[in-house]
CSV table of C-alpha atoms in Angstrom, one decimal:
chain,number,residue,atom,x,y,z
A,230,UNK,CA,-22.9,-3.5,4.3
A,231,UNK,CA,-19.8,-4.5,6.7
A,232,UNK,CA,-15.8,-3.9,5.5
A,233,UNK,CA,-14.7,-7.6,7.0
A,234,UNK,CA,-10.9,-8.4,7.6
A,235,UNK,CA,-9.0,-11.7,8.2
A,236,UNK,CA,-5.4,-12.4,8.6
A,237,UNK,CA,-2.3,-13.1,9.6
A,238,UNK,CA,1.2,-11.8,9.5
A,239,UNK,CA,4.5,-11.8,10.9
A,240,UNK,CA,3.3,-10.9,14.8
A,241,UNK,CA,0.8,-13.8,14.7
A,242,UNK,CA,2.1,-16.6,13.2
A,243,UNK,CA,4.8,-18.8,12.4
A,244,UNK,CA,7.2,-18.7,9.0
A,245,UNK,CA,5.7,-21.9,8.3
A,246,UNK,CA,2.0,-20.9,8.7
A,247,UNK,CA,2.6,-17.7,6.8
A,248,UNK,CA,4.3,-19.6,4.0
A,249,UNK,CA,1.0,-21.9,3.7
A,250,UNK,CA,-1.2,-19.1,3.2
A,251,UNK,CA,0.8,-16.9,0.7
A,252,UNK,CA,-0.7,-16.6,-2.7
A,253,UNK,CA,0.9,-16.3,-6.3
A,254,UNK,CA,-0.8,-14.0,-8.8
A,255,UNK,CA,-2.4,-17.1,-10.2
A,256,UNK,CA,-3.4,-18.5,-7.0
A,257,UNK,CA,-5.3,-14.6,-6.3
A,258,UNK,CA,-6.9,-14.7,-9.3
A,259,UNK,CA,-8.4,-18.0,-8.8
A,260,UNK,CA,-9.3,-17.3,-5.0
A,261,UNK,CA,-10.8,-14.4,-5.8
A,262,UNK,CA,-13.0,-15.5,-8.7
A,263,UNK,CA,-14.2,-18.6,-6.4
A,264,UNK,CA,-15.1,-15.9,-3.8
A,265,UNK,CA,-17.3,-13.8,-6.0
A,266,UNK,CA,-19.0,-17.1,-7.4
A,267,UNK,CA,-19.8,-17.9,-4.5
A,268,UNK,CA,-21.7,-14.8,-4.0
A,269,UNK,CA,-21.1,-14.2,0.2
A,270,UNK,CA,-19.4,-11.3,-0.4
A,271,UNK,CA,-20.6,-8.2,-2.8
A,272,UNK,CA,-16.6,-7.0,-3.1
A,273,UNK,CA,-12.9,-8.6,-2.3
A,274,UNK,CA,-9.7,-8.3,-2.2
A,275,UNK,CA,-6.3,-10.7,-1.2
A,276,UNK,CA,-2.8,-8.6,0.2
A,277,UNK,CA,-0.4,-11.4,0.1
A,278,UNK,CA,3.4,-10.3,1.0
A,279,UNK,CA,6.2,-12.7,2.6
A,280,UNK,CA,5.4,-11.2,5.6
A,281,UNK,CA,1.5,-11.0,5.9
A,282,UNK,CA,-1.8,-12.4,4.3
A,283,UNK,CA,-5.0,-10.6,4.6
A,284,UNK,CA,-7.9,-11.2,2.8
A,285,UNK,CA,-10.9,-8.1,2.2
A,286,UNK,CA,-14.6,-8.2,1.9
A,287,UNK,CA,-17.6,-6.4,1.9
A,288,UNK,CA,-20.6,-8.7,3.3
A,289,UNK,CA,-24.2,-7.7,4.5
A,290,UNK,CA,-23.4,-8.4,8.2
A,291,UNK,CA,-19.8,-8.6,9.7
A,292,UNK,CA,-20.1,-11.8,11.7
A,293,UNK,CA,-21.5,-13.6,8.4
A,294,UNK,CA,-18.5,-12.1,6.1
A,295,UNK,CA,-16.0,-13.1,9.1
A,296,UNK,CA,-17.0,-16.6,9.0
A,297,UNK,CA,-16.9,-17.1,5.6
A,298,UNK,CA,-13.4,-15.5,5.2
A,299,UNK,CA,-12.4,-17.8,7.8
A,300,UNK,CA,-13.7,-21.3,5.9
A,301,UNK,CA,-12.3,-19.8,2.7
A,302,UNK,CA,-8.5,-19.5,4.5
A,303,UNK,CA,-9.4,-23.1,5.9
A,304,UNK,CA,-10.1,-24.2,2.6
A,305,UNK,CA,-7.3,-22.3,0.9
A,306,UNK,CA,-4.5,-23.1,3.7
A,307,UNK,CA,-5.9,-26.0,6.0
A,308,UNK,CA,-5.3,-23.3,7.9
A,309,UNK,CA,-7.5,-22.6,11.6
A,310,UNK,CA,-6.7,-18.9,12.3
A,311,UNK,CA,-8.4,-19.4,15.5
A,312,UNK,CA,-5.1,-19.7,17.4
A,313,UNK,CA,-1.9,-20.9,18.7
A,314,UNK,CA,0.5,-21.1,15.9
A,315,UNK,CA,-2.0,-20.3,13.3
A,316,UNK,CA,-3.5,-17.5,15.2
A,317,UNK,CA,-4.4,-14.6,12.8
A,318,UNK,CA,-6.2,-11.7,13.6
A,319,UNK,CA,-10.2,-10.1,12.0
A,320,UNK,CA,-11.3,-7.0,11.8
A,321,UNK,CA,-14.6,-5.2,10.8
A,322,UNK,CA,-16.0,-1.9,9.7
A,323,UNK,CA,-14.0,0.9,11.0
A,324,UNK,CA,-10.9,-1.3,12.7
A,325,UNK,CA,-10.8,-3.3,9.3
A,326,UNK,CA,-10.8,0.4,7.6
A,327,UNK,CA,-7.7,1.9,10.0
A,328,UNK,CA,-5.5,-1.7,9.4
A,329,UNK,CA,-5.1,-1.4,6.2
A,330,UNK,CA,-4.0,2.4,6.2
A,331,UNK,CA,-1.4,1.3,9.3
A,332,UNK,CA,-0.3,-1.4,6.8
A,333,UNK,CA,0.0,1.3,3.6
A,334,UNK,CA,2.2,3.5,6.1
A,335,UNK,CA,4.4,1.0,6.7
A,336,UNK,CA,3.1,0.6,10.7
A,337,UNK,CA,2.8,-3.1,10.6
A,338,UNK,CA,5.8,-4.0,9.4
A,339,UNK,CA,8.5,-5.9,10.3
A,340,UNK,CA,11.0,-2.9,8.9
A,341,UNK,CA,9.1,0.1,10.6
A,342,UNK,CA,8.1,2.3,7.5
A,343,UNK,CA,9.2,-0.1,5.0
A,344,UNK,CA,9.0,1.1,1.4
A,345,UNK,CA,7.9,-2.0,-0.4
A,346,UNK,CA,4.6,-2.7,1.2
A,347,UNK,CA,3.1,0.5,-0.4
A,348,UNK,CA,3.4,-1.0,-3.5
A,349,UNK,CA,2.3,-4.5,-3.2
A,350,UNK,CA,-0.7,-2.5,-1.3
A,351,UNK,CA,-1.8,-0.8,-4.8
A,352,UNK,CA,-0.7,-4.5,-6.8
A,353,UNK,CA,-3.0,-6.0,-4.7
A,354,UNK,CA,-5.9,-3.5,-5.5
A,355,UNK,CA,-5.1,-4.1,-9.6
A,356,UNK,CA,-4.9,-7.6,-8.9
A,357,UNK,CA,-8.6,-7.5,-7.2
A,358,UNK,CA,-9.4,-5.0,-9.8
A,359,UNK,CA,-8.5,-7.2,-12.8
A,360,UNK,CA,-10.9,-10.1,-10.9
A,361,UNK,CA,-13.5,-7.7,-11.2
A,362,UNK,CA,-14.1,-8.0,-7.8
A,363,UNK,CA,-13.7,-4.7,-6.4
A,364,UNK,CA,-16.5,-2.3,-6.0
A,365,UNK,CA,-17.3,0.9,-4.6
A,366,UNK,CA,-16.0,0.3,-0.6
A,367,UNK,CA,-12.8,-1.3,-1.8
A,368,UNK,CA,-12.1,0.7,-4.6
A,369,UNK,CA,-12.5,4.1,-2.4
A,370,UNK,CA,-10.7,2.4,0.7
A,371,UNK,CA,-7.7,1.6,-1.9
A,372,UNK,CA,-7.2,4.4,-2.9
A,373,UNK,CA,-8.0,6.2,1.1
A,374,UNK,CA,-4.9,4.3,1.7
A,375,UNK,CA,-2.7,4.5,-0.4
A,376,UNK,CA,-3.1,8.2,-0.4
A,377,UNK,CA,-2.8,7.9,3.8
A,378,UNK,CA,0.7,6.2,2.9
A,379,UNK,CA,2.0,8.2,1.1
A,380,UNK,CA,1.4,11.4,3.2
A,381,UNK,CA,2.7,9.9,6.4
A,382,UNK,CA,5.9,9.0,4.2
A,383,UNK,CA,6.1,12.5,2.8
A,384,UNK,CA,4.4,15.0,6.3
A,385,UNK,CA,6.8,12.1,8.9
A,386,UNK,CA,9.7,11.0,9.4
A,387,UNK,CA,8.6,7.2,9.4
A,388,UNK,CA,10.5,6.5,6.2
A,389,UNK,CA,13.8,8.4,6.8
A,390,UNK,CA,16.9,7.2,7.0
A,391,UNK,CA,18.4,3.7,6.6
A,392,UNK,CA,16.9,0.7,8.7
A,393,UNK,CA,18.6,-2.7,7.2
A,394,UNK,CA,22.2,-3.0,6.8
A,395,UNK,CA,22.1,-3.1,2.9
A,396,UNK,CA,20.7,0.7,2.8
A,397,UNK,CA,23.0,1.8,5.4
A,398,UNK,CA,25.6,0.5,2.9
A,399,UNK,CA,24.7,2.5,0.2
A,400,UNK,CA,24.1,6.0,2.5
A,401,UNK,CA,27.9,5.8,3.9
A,402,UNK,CA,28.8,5.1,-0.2
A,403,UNK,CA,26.4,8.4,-1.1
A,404,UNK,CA,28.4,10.5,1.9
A,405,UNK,CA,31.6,10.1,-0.1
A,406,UNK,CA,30.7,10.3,-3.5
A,407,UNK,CA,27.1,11.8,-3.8
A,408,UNK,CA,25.5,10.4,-6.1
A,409,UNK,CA,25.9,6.8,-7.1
A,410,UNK,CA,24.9,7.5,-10.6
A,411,UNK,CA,27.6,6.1,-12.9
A,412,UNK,CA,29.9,4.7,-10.7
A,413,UNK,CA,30.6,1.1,-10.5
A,414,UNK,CA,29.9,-1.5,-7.8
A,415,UNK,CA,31.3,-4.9,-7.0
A,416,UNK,CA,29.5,-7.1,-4.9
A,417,UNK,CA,30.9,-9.9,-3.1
A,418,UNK,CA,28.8,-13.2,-2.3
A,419,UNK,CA,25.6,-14.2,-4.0
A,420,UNK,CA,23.9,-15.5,-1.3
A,421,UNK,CA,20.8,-13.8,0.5
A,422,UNK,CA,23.0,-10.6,1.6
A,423,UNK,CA,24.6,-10.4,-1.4
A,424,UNK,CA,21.6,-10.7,-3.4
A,425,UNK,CA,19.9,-7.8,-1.3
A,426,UNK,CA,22.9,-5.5,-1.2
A,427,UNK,CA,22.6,-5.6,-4.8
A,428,UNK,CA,19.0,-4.8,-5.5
A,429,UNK,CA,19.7,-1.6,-3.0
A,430,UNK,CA,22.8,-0.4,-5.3
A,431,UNK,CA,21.1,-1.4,-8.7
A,432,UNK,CA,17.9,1.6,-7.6
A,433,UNK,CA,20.3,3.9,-7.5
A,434,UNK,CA,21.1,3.1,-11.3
A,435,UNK,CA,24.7,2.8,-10.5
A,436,UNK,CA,26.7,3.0,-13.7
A,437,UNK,CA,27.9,-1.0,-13.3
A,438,UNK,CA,26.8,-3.7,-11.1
A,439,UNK,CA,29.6,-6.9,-11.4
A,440,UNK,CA,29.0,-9.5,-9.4
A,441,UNK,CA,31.8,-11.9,-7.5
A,442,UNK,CA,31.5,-15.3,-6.2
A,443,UNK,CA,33.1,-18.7,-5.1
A,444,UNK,CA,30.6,-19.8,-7.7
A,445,UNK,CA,30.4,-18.1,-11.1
A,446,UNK,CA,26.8,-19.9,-11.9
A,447,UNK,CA,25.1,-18.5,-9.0
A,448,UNK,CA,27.0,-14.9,-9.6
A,449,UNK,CA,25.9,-15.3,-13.0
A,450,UNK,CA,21.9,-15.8,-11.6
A,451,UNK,CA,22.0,-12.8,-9.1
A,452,UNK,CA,24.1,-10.6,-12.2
A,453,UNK,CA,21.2,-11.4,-14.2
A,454,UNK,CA,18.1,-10.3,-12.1
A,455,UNK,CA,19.5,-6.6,-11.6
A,456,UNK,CA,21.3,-6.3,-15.1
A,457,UNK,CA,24.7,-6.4,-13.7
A,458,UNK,CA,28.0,-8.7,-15.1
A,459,UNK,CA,29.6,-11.9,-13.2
A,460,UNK,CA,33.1,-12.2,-12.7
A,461,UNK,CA,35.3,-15.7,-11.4
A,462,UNK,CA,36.7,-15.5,-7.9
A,463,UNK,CA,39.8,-15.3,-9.3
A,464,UNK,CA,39.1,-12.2,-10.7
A,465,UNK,CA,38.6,-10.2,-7.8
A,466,UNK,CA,41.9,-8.3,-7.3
A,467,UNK,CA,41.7,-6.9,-10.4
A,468,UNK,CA,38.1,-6.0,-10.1
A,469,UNK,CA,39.2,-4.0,-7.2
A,470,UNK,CA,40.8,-1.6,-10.0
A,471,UNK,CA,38.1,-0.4,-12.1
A,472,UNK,CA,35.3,-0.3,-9.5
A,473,UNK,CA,33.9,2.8,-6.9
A,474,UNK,CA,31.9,0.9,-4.3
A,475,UNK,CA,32.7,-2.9,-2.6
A,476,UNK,CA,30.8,-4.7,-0.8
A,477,UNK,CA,31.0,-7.9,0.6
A,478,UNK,CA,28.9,-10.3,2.4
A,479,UNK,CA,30.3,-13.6,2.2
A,480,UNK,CA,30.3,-16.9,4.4
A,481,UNK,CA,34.0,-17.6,4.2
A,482,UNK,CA,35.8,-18.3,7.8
A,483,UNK,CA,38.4,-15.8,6.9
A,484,UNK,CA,39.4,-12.3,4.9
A,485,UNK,CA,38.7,-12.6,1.0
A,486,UNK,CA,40.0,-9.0,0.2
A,487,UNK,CA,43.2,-8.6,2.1
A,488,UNK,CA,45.1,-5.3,2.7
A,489,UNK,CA,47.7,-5.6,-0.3
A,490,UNK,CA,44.5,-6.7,-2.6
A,491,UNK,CA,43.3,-2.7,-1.8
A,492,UNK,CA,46.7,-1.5,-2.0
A,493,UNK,CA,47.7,-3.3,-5.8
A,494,UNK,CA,44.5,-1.7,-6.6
A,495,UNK,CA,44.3,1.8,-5.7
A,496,UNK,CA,47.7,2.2,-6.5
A,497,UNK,CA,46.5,1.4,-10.4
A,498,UNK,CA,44.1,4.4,-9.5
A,499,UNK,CA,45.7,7.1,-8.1
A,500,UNK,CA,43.4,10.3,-6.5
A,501,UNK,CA,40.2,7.9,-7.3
A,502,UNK,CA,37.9,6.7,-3.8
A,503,UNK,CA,37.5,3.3,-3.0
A,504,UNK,CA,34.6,2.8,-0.1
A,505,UNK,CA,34.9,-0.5,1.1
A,506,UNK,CA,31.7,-1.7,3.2
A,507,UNK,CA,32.0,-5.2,5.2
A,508,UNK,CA,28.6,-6.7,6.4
A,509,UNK,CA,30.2,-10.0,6.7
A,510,UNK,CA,30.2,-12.2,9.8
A,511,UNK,CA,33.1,-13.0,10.1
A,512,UNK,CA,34.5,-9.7,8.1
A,513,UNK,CA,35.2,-10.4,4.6
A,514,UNK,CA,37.9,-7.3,4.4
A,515,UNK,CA,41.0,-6.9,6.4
A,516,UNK,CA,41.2,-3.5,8.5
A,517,UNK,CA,44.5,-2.8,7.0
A,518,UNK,CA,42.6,-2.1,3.8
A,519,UNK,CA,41.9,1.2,5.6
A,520,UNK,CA,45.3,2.7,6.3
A,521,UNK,CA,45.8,3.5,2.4
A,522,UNK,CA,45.1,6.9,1.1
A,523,UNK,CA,41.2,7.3,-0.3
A,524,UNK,CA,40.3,4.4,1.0
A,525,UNK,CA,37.0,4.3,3.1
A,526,UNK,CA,36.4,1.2,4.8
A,527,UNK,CA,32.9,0.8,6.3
A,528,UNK,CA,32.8,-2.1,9.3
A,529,UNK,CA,29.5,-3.9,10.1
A,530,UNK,CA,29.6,-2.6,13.7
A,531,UNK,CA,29.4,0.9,12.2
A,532,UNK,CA,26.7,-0.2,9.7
A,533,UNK,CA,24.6,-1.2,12.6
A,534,UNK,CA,25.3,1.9,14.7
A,535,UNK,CA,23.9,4.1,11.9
A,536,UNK,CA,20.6,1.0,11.4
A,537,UNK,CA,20.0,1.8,15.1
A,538,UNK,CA,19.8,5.4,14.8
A,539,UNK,CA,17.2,5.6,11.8
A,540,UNK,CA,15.6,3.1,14.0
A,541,UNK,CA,15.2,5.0,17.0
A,542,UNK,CA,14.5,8.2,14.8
A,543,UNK,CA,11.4,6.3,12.6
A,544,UNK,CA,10.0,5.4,16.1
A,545,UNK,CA,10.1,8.9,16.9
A,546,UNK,CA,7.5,9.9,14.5
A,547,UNK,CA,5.5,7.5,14.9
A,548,UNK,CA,2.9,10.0,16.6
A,549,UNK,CA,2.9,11.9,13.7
A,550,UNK,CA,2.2,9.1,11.1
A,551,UNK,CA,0.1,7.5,13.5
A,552,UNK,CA,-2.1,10.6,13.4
A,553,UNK,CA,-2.0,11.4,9.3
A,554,UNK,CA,-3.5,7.6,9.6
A,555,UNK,CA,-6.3,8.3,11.7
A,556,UNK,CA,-7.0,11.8,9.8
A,557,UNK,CA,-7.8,9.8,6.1
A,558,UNK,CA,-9.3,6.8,7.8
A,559,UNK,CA,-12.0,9.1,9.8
A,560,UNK,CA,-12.6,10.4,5.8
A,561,UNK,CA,-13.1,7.1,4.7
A,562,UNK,CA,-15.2,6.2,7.8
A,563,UNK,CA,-17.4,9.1,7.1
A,564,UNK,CA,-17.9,8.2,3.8
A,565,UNK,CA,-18.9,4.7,4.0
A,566,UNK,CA,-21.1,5.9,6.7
A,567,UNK,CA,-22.9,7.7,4.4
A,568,UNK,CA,-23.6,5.7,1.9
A,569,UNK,CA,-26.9,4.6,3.8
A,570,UNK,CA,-27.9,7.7,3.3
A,571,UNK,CA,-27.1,7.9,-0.2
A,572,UNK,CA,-30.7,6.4,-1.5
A,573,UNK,CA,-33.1,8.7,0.6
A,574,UNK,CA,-30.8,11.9,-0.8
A,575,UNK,CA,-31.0,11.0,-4.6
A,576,UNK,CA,-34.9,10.2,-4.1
A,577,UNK,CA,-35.3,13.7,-2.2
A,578,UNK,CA,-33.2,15.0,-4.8
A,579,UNK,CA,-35.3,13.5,-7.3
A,580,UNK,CA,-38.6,14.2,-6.1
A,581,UNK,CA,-37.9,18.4,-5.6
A,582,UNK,CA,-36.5,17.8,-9.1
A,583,UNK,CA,-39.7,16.4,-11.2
A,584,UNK,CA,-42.0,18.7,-9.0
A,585,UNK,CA,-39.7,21.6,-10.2
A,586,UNK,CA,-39.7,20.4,-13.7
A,587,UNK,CA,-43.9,20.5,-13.7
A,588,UNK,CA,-44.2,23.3,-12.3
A,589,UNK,CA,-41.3,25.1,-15.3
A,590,UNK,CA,-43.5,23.3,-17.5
A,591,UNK,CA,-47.0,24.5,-16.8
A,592,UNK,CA,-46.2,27.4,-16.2
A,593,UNK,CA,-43.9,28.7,-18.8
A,594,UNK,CA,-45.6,27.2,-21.9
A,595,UNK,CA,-45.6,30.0,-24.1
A,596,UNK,CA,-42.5,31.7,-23.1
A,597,UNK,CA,-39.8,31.4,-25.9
A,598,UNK,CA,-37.0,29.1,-26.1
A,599,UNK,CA,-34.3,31.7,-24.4
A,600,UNK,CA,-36.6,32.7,-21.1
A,601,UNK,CA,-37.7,29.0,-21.0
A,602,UNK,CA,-34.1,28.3,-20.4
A,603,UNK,CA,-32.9,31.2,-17.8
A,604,UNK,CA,-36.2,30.1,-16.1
A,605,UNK,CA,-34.7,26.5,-16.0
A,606,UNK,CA,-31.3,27.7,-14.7
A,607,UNK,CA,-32.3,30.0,-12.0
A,608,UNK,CA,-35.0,27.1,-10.6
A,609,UNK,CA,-32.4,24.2,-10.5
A,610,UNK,CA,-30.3,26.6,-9.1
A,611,UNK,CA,-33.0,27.4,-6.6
A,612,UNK,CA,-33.4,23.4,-5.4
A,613,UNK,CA,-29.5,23.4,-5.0
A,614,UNK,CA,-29.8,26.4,-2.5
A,615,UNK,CA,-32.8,24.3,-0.4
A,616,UNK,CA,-31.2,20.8,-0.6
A,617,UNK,CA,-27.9,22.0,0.3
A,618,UNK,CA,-27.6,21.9,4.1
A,619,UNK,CA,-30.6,19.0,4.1
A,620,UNK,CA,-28.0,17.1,2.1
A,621,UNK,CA,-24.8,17.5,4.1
A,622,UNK,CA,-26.7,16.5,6.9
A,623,UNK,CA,-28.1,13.5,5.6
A,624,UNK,CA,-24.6,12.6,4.6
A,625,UNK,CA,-23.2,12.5,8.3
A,626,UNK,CA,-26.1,10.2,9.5
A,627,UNK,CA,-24.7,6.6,10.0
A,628,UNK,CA,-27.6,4.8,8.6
A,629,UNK,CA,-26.3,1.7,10.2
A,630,UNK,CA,-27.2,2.9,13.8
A,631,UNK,CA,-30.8,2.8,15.4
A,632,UNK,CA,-30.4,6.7,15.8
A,633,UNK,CA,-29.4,7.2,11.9
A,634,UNK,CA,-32.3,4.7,10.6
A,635,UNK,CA,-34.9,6.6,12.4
A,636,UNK,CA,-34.0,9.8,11.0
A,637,UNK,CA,-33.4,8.5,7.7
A,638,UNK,CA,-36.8,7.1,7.7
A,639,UNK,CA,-38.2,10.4,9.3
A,640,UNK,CA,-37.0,12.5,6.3
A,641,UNK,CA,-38.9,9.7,4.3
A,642,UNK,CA,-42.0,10.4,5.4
A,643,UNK,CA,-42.2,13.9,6.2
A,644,UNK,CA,-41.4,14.2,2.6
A,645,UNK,CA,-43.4,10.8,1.6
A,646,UNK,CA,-40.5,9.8,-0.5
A,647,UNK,CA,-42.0,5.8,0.2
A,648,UNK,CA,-44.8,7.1,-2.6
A,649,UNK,CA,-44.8,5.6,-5.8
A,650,UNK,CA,-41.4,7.2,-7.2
A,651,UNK,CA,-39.9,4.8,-4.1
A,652,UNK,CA,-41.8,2.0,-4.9
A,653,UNK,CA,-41.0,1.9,-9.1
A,654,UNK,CA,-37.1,1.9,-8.0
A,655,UNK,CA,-37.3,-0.9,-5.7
A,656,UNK,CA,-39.7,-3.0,-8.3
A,657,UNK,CA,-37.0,-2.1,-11.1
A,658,UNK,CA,-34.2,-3.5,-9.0
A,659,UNK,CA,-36.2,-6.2,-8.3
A,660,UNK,CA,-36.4,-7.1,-11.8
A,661,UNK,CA,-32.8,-6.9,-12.7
């Protein structure tokens, strides 16, 4: 059996191609149940992101599984990832195995070592789970990843540090007061920066998120979706009072927080920090704002200097991640190798067993219950000793390759295991 691949993401296609192809959790569900009816594939999977969709099977030859993943993404998409535009990428066996533990580690992202991706990694696995679609290969190559991302987060440096401008926001706010834990945060704009600025200061649990906008609806929508409070536009100088952290991402063509705004405010609020943090083009905040006392004001240029940094630092250790990859994929690689091996050990297992058992039983028919039963122990024991190192090495052979089929079907017959113990398996499964 083949681990097949086929995709595309944000290196191979266009927004608009990508868009086509993205699935809801409804759209999975029925994908994935039209894939196992159709009964080309023994196990799949989908990883849908807004970045990247990639769609996982385990066929009975790679060019056949690769070809039907491709029809399915036509059918799905109207969508030719043969090229151009459209061009996605496929994978198979071992290069199938080592993508999707680059993409778990965050090394195909668009935001080098990205943090979300490892989660919608292990959604996707439930969601192939809950389709019932996922057997043995999938499920163990899952799991091979996750665990691979997770190490090069934790043994590397490819997570470290802040890489957008939102996060690089809420490390300068962290410098002055720490933790962020109970301290309250104003956001200014609801539009796409502000809306990402405030998921980044609501997973630090902040004490208070409020929310300012030209619009009070659409502050009211983003306050909503992180648990925060909307205030009118009009109320922003005296938000300025009660709150820690600013940050403001607007459109406007001009300042919207002006010098005497901060200095009415922290003069309501003697001794207490204000960090003001401007990711607005052009700047929201006026850079008098920073000559008053306990007042930190934060430009986007500086932003961006500390983005680059973590940048060039995650790049860095790249090696290292690279190299905690390759280290759980070869595990996973071995393993899958040797499950063509896996039959011709449990009927070699099987045979030394009922030949052990017939011997325990003719020969020990009068012994008592408690010597019939050391007798047992110390034989079974016995067959573990001999089938140890036969087994290990069975389990490297890659059954898949001339080489590994001929000595797979050399231990056969040297130990006629194609006898009739062989033969009753095959004519069960036959059955079923």
């Amino acid at each position: 059996m083949d681990l097949v691949l086929v995709g595309a993401n944000h290196r191979t296609s266009t927004a608009d191609v990508r868009a086509s192809l993205a699935f809801d959790a409804e759209g999975i569900q029925r994908t994935l149940a039209r894939v196992q009816a159709d009964g080309v594939l023994r196990e799949s999977a989908i990883l849908s992101t807004c970045n990247r969709t990639e769609f996982y099977g385990v066929a009975d030859g790679a060019d056949e599984g690769l070809e039907y993943l491709r029809r399915v993404i036509a059918d799905y998409a109207h969508v030719d990832l043969g090229g151009g535009a459209a061009s996605g990428y496929a994978f198979a066996t071992a290069d199938a195995a080592l993508h999707l533990h680059r993409v778990a580690a965050g090394l195909d992202s668009m935001m080098l070592g990205e943090p979300q991706i490892l989660g919608q990694v292990r959604d996707a696995h439930v969601a192939a789970r809950q389709a019932a679609t996922v057997g043995p290969i999938l499920d163990r190559l899952w799991g091979s990843a996750v665990h691979a991302g997770k190490r090069a987060r934790a043994e590397s440096g490819i997570a470290t540090g802040a890489v957008s401008v939102a996060s690089a926001a809420v490390s300068l706010a962290e410098r002055v007061f720490g933790s962020l834990a109970g301290r309250e945060v104003l956001v200014v704009g609801a539009g796409d920066t502000g809306r990402l600025a405030a998921r980044h200061f609501a997973e630090r649990r902040v004490g208070r998120l409020v929310i300012a906008n030209r619009t009070l609806d659409r502050a009211s929508r983003l306050a909503e979706e992180f648990s925060g409070h909307a205030v009118e536009w009009s109320a922003l100088p005296s938000a300025l009072v009660s709150c820690d952290v600013v940050i403001s991402g607007t459109s406007a063509p001009g300042v919207v927080i002006t010098a005497d705004m901060v200095r009415l405010a922290v003069s309501a609020r003697p001794e207490k920090p204000l960090v003001l943090v401007d990711i607005a083009v052009p700047r929201d905040i006026d850079p008098g704002a920073a000559n008053h006392e306990n007042v930190f004001l934060y430009p986007l240029d500086a932003l961006q200097t500390m983005v680059d940094q973590n940048l060039a630092k995650r790049q860095r250790e790249v090696p290292r991640a690279e190299a905690i990859i390759r280290d759980e994929c070869d595990r996973f690689v071995a393993w899958a190798r040797s499950r063509g091996a896996t039959p011709v050990v449990r009927e070699l297992r099987e045979q030394f067993e009922r030949l052990r058992a017939e011997e325990v039983r003719k020969s020990l028919r009068h012994f008592n219950e408690a010597d019939y039963l050391h007798v047992e122990r110390l034989t079974r024991a016995i067959i573990n000793r001999l089938l140890h190192g036969p087994t290990a090495r069975l389990k490297t052979i890659d059954a898949a390759s001339e080489g590994g089929a001929m000595s797979l079907e050399a231990v056969r017959h040297l130990f006629a295991l194609e006898g009739e113990s062989n033969g009753e398996r095959k004519e069960s499964e036959h059955g079923r």
